[in-house]
Every structure is written in structure tokens, then in C-alpha cells.
Tab-separated table of C-alpha atoms in Angstrom:
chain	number	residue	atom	x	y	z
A	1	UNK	CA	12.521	33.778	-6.766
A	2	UNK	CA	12.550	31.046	-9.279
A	3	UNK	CA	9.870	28.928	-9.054
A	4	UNK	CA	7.262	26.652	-11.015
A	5	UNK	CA	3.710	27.726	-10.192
A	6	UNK	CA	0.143	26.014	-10.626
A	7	UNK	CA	-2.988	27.122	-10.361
A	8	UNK	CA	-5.401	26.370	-9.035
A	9	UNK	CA	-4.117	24.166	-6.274
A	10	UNK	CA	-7.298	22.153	-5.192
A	11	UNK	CA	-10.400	21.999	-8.137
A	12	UNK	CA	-13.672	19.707	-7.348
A	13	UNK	CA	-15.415	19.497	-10.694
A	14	UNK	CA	-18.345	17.008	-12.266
A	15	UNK	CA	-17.432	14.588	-14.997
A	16	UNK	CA	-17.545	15.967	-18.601
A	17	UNK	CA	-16.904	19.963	-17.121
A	18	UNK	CA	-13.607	21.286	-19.419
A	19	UNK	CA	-11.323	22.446	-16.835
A	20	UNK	CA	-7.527	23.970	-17.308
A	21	UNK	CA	-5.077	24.066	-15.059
A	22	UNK	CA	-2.170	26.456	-15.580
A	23	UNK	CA	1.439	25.723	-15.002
A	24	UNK	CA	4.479	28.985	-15.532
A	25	UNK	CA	7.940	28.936	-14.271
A	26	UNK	CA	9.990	31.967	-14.551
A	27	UNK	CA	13.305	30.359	-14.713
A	28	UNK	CA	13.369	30.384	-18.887
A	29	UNK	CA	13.317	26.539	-18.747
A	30	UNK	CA	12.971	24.897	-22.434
A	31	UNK	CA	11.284	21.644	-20.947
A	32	UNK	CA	8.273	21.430	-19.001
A	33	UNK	CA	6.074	18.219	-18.504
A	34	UNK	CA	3.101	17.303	-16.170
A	35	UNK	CA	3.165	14.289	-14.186
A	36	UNK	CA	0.101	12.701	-12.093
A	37	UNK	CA	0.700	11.154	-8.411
A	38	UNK	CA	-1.455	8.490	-7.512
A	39	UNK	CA	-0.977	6.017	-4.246
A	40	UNK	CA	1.209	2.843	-5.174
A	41	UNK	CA	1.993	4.383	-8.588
A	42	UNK	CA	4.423	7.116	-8.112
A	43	UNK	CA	4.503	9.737	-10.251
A	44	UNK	CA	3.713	9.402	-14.052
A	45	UNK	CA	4.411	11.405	-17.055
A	46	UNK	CA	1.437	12.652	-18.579
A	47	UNK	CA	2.502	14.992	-21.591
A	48	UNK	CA	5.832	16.621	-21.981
A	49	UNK	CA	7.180	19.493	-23.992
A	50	UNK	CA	10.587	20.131	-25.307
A	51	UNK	CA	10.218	23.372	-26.355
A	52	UNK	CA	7.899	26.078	-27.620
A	53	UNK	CA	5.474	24.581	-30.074
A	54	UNK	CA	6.973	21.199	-29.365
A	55	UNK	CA	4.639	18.742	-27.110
A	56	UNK	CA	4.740	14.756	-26.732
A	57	UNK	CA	3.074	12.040	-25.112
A	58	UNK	CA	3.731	10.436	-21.596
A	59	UNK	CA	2.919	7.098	-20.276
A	60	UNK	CA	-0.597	8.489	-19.319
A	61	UNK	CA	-2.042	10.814	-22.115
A	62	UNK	CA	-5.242	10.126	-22.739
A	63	UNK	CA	-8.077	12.422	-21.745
A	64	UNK	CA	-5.367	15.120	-21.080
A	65	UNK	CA	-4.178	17.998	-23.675
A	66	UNK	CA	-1.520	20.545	-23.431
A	67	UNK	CA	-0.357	23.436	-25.367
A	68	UNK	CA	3.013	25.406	-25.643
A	69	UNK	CA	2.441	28.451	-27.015
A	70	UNK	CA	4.991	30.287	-24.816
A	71	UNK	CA	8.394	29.350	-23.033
A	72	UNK	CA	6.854	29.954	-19.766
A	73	UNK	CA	3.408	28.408	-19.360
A	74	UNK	CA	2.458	25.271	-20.308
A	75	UNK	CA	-1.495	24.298	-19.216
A	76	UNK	CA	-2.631	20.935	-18.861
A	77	UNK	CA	-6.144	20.547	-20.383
A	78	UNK	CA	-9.176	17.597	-19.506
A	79	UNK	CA	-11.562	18.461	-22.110
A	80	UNK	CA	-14.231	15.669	-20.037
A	81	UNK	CA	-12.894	15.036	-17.079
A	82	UNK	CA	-13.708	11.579	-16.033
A	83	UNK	CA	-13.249	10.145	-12.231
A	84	UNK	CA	-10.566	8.049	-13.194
A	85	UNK	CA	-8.382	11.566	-13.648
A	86	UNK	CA	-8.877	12.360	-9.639
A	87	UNK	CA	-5.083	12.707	-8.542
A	88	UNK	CA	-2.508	14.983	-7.630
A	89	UNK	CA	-0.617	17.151	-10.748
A	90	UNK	CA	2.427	17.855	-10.683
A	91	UNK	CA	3.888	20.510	-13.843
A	92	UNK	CA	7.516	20.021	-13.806
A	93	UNK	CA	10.158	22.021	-15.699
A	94	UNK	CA	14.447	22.058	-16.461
A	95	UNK	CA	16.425	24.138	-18.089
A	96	UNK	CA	17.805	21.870	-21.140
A	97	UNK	CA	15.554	20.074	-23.686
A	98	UNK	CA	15.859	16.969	-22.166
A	99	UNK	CA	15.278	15.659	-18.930
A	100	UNK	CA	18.388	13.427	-19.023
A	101	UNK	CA	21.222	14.319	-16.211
A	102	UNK	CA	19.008	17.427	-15.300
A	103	UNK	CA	17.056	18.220	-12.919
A	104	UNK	CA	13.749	18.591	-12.627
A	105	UNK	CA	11.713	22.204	-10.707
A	106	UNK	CA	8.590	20.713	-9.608
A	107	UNK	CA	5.348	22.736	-8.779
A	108	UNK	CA	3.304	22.785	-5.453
A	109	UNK	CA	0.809	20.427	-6.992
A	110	UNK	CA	-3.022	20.541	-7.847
A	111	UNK	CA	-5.376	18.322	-6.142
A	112	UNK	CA	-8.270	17.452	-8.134
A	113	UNK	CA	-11.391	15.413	-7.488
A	114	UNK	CA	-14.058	14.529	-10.457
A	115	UNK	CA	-17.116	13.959	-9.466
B	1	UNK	CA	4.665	-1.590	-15.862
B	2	UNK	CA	6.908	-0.071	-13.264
B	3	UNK	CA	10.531	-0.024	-14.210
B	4	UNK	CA	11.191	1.498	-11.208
B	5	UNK	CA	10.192	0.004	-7.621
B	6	UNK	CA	10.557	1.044	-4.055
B	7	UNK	CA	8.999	-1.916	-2.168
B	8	UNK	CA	8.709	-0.705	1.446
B	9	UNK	CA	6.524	2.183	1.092
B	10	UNK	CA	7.336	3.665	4.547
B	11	UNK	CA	10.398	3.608	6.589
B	12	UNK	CA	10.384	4.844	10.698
B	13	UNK	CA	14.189	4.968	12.131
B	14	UNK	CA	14.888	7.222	15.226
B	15	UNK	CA	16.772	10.420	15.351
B	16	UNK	CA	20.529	10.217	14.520
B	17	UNK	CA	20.329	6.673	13.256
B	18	UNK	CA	20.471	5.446	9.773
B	19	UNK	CA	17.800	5.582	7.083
B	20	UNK	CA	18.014	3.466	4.068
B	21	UNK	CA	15.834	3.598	1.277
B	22	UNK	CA	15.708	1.166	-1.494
B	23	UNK	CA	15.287	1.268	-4.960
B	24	UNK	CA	15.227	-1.766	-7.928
B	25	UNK	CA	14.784	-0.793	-11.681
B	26	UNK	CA	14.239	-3.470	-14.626
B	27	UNK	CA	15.635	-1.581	-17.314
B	28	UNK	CA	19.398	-1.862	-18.380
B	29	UNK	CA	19.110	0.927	-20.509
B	30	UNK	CA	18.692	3.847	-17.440
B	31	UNK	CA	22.095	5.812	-16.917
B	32	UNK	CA	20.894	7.991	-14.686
B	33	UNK	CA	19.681	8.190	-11.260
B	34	UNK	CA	18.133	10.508	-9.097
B	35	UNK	CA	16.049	11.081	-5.645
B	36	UNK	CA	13.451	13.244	-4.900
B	37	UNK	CA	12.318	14.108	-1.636
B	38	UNK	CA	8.535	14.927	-1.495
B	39	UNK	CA	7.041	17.222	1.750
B	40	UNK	CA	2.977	17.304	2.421
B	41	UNK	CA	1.871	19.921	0.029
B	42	UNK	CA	4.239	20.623	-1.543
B	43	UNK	CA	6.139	19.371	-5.140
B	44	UNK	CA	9.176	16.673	-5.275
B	45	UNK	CA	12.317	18.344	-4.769
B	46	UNK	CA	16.020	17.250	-5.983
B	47	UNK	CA	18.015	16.131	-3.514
B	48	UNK	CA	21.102	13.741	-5.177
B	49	UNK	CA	21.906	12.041	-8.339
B	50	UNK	CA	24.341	9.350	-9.510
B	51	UNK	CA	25.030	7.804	-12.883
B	52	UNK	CA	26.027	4.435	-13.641
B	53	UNK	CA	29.369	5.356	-14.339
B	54	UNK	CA	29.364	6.016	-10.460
B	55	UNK	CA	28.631	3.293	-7.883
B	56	UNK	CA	28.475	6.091	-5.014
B	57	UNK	CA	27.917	9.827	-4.624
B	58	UNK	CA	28.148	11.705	-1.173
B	59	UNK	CA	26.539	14.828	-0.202
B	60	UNK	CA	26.659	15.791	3.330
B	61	UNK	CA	24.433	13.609	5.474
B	62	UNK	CA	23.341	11.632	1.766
B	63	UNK	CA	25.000	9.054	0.119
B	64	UNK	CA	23.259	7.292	-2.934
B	65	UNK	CA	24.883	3.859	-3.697
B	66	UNK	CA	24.678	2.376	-7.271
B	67	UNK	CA	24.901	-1.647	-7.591
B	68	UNK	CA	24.391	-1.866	-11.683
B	69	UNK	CA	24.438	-5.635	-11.868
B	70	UNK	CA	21.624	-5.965	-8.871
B	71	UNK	CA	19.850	-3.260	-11.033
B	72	UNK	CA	19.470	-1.777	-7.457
B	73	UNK	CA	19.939	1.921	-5.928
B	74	UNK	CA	19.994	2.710	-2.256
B	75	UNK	CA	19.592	6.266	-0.174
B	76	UNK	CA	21.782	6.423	3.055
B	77	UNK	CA	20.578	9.014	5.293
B	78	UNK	CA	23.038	9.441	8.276
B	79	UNK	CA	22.584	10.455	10.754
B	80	UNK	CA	18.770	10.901	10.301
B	81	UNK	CA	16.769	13.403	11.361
B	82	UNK	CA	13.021	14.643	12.109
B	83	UNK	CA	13.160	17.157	9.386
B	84	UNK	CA	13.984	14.280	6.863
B	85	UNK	CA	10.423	13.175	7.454
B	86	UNK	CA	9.168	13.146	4.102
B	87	UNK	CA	8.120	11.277	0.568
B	88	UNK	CA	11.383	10.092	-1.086
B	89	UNK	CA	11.111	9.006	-4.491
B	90	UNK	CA	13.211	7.132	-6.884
B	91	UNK	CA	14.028	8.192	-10.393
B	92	UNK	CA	15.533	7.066	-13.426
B	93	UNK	CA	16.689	7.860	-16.544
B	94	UNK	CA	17.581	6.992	-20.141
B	95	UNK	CA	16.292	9.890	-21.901
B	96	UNK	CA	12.710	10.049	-19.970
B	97	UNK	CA	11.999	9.512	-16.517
B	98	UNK	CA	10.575	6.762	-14.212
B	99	UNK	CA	9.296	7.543	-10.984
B	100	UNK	CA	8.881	5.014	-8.051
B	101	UNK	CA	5.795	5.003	-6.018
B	102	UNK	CA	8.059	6.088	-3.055
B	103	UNK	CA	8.423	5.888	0.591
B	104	UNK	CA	7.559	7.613	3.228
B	105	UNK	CA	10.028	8.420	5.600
B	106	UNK	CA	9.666	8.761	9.540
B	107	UNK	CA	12.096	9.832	11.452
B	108	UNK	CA	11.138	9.745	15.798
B	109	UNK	CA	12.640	12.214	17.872
């Protein structure tokens, strides 16, 4: 089954505590991105990657980092989280390199709450 | 600063009726349009697209309507019903993607 996966899907953590969380899809997709969901704000980009290697800033970056050392995983980094990061993630991914007339495979979301 | 805005951030229409869901954008440069439909728990899936060479694209019960000069994109759902009780967001394109805050959808039996 294709599919974009995320784990985990709820985290409670305390400010300044490094957490990952891990996004894979299994589809071969070249671009993947993560996106945050917070009320009256939709969602927004956070970091995107075009391909292996290849990673660029969203509207939201800071206090996140991301790595793409493989086509299939693509894990979304908050080296000290901070309150202010409490939302809903979303790790997104399509099948060309960019995101333009393509659609997007969204995961099942990770809730996460910094203390 | 949100390029993209749904304003009424819930809809309720009853069953078999029509849903309309509205959508502005300020940027003149986005091509592309799509809408996502968003269920508790779970992530944003596609459901229909249009670009701006379009002003309307059907599929089954969905029709998305383009008016470039308004900047403004609707979602006709007809007829509507209970199972098309979700988050529907607004997205669009011109290389990247904007997301609208969306609107939730509620559709009485």
C-alpha cells in the first residue's frame, strides 16, 4: 500500500529535550516537505526537500532541521523544542521534484505538545 | 502573510443540498489550484485541482470554479453529503504551495 508514514503520532516533551520525528513513504517520491497545522493558520511549509541531499527552507524554519540522506525518509528535527513549536506535523511527499501541478501524499500527522 | 484565505472557517448545509466553499488568494503569480480535504486524524488528502488556464473542472459530485480576475476559487459540493464532513483546505501554487486555514465542513443528515 503506498503510503507516507510518521512516527510517532502524539509526543509530550519539555522545552530544550532534542526530539525527532520520522517521516518514510514507500512510493519512491523525489520531494518530501513537512508542513505545521495550527488553528487560523492553515498549514505551513516548514522545510522541504527536492531530492536526496537536497533540503530548503519553508515559510517557518526556524528551530526545525531536516536531513535527506535517503529517498525515502526524511526526519524533521527540534534540536530545543520551545512551546511555540506545539502543533500538528504534517510530512508530505510527490513524485516529481516540484510540487507544482502535483500532488501532494500527506501523512497521518504528529501531535506534539512542549511543555 | 496569507496569500491564501478561506474566510468562513466552518460551513453546515443539510444532506443532498449544496456546499460551497470559498477561497481568495492575493498573488497573481499562482497557476495552480488545488483542494484538500482533511478528516479528524488523519493527513489532507487530494481531492480536485484546476489551473488558471481553466475557469472550471468537474469531478463527480465536485466542481472547482476559477474566477482569475476576482483572484477567487470556489468548491461546489452537490449534492452534499454526511461523509463530506470534513476539513477542506485551499491550495495554491506557483512553484511552492500556500495553504488556507480551511473550513470545516458539516453536512446534517
Amino acid at each position: 500500500e503506498a503510503q507516507v508514514t510518521q512516527n510517532p503520532r502524539y509526543l509530550i516533551t519539555v522545552t530544550g529535550k532534542k526530539l525527532t520525528v520520522t517521516c518514510s513513504q514507500n512510493m519512491n517520491h523525489e520531494y518530501m516537505s513537512w508542513y505545521r497545522q495550527d488553528p487560523g493558520l492553515g498549514l505551513r511549509q516548514i522545510y522541504y526537500s527536492m531530492n536526496v541531499e537536497v533540503t530548503d527552507k519553508g515559510d517557518v524554519p526556524e528551530g526545525y532541521k531536516v536531513s535527506r540522506k535517503e529517498k525515502r525518509n526524511f526526519p524533521l528535527i527540534l534540536e530545543s523544542p520551545s512551546p511555540n513549536q506545539t502543533s500538528l506535523y504534517f510530512c508530505a511527499s510527490s513524485s516529481h521534484a516540484s510540487t507544482y501541478t502535483d500532488t501532494q501524499y500527506f501523512g497521518p500527522g504528529t501531535r506534539l505538545t512542549v511543555l | 502573510d496569507q496569500q491564501v484565505k478561506q474566510n468562513s472557517p466552518s460551513l453546515s448545509v443539510q444532506e443532498g443540498r449544496i456546499s460551497i466553499l470559498n477561497c481568495d488568494y492575493t498573488n497573481s503569480m499562482f497557476d495552480y489550484f488545488l483542494w484538500y480535504k482533511k478528516y479528524p486524524a488523519e493527513g489532507p488528502t487530494f481531492l480536485i485541482s484546476i489551473s488558471s488556464i481553466k475557469d472550471k473542472n468537474e469531478d463527480g459530485r465536485f466542481t472547482v470554479f476559477l474566477n482569475k480576475s476576482a483572484k477567487h476559487l470556489s468548491l461546489h459540493i452537490v449534492p452534499s453529503q454526511p461523509g463530506d464532513s470534513a476539513v477542506y483546505f485551499c491550495a495554491a501554487s506557483a512553484g511552492d504551495m500556500r495553504f488556507g486555514a480551511g473550513t470545516r465542513l458539516t453536512v446534517k443528515p
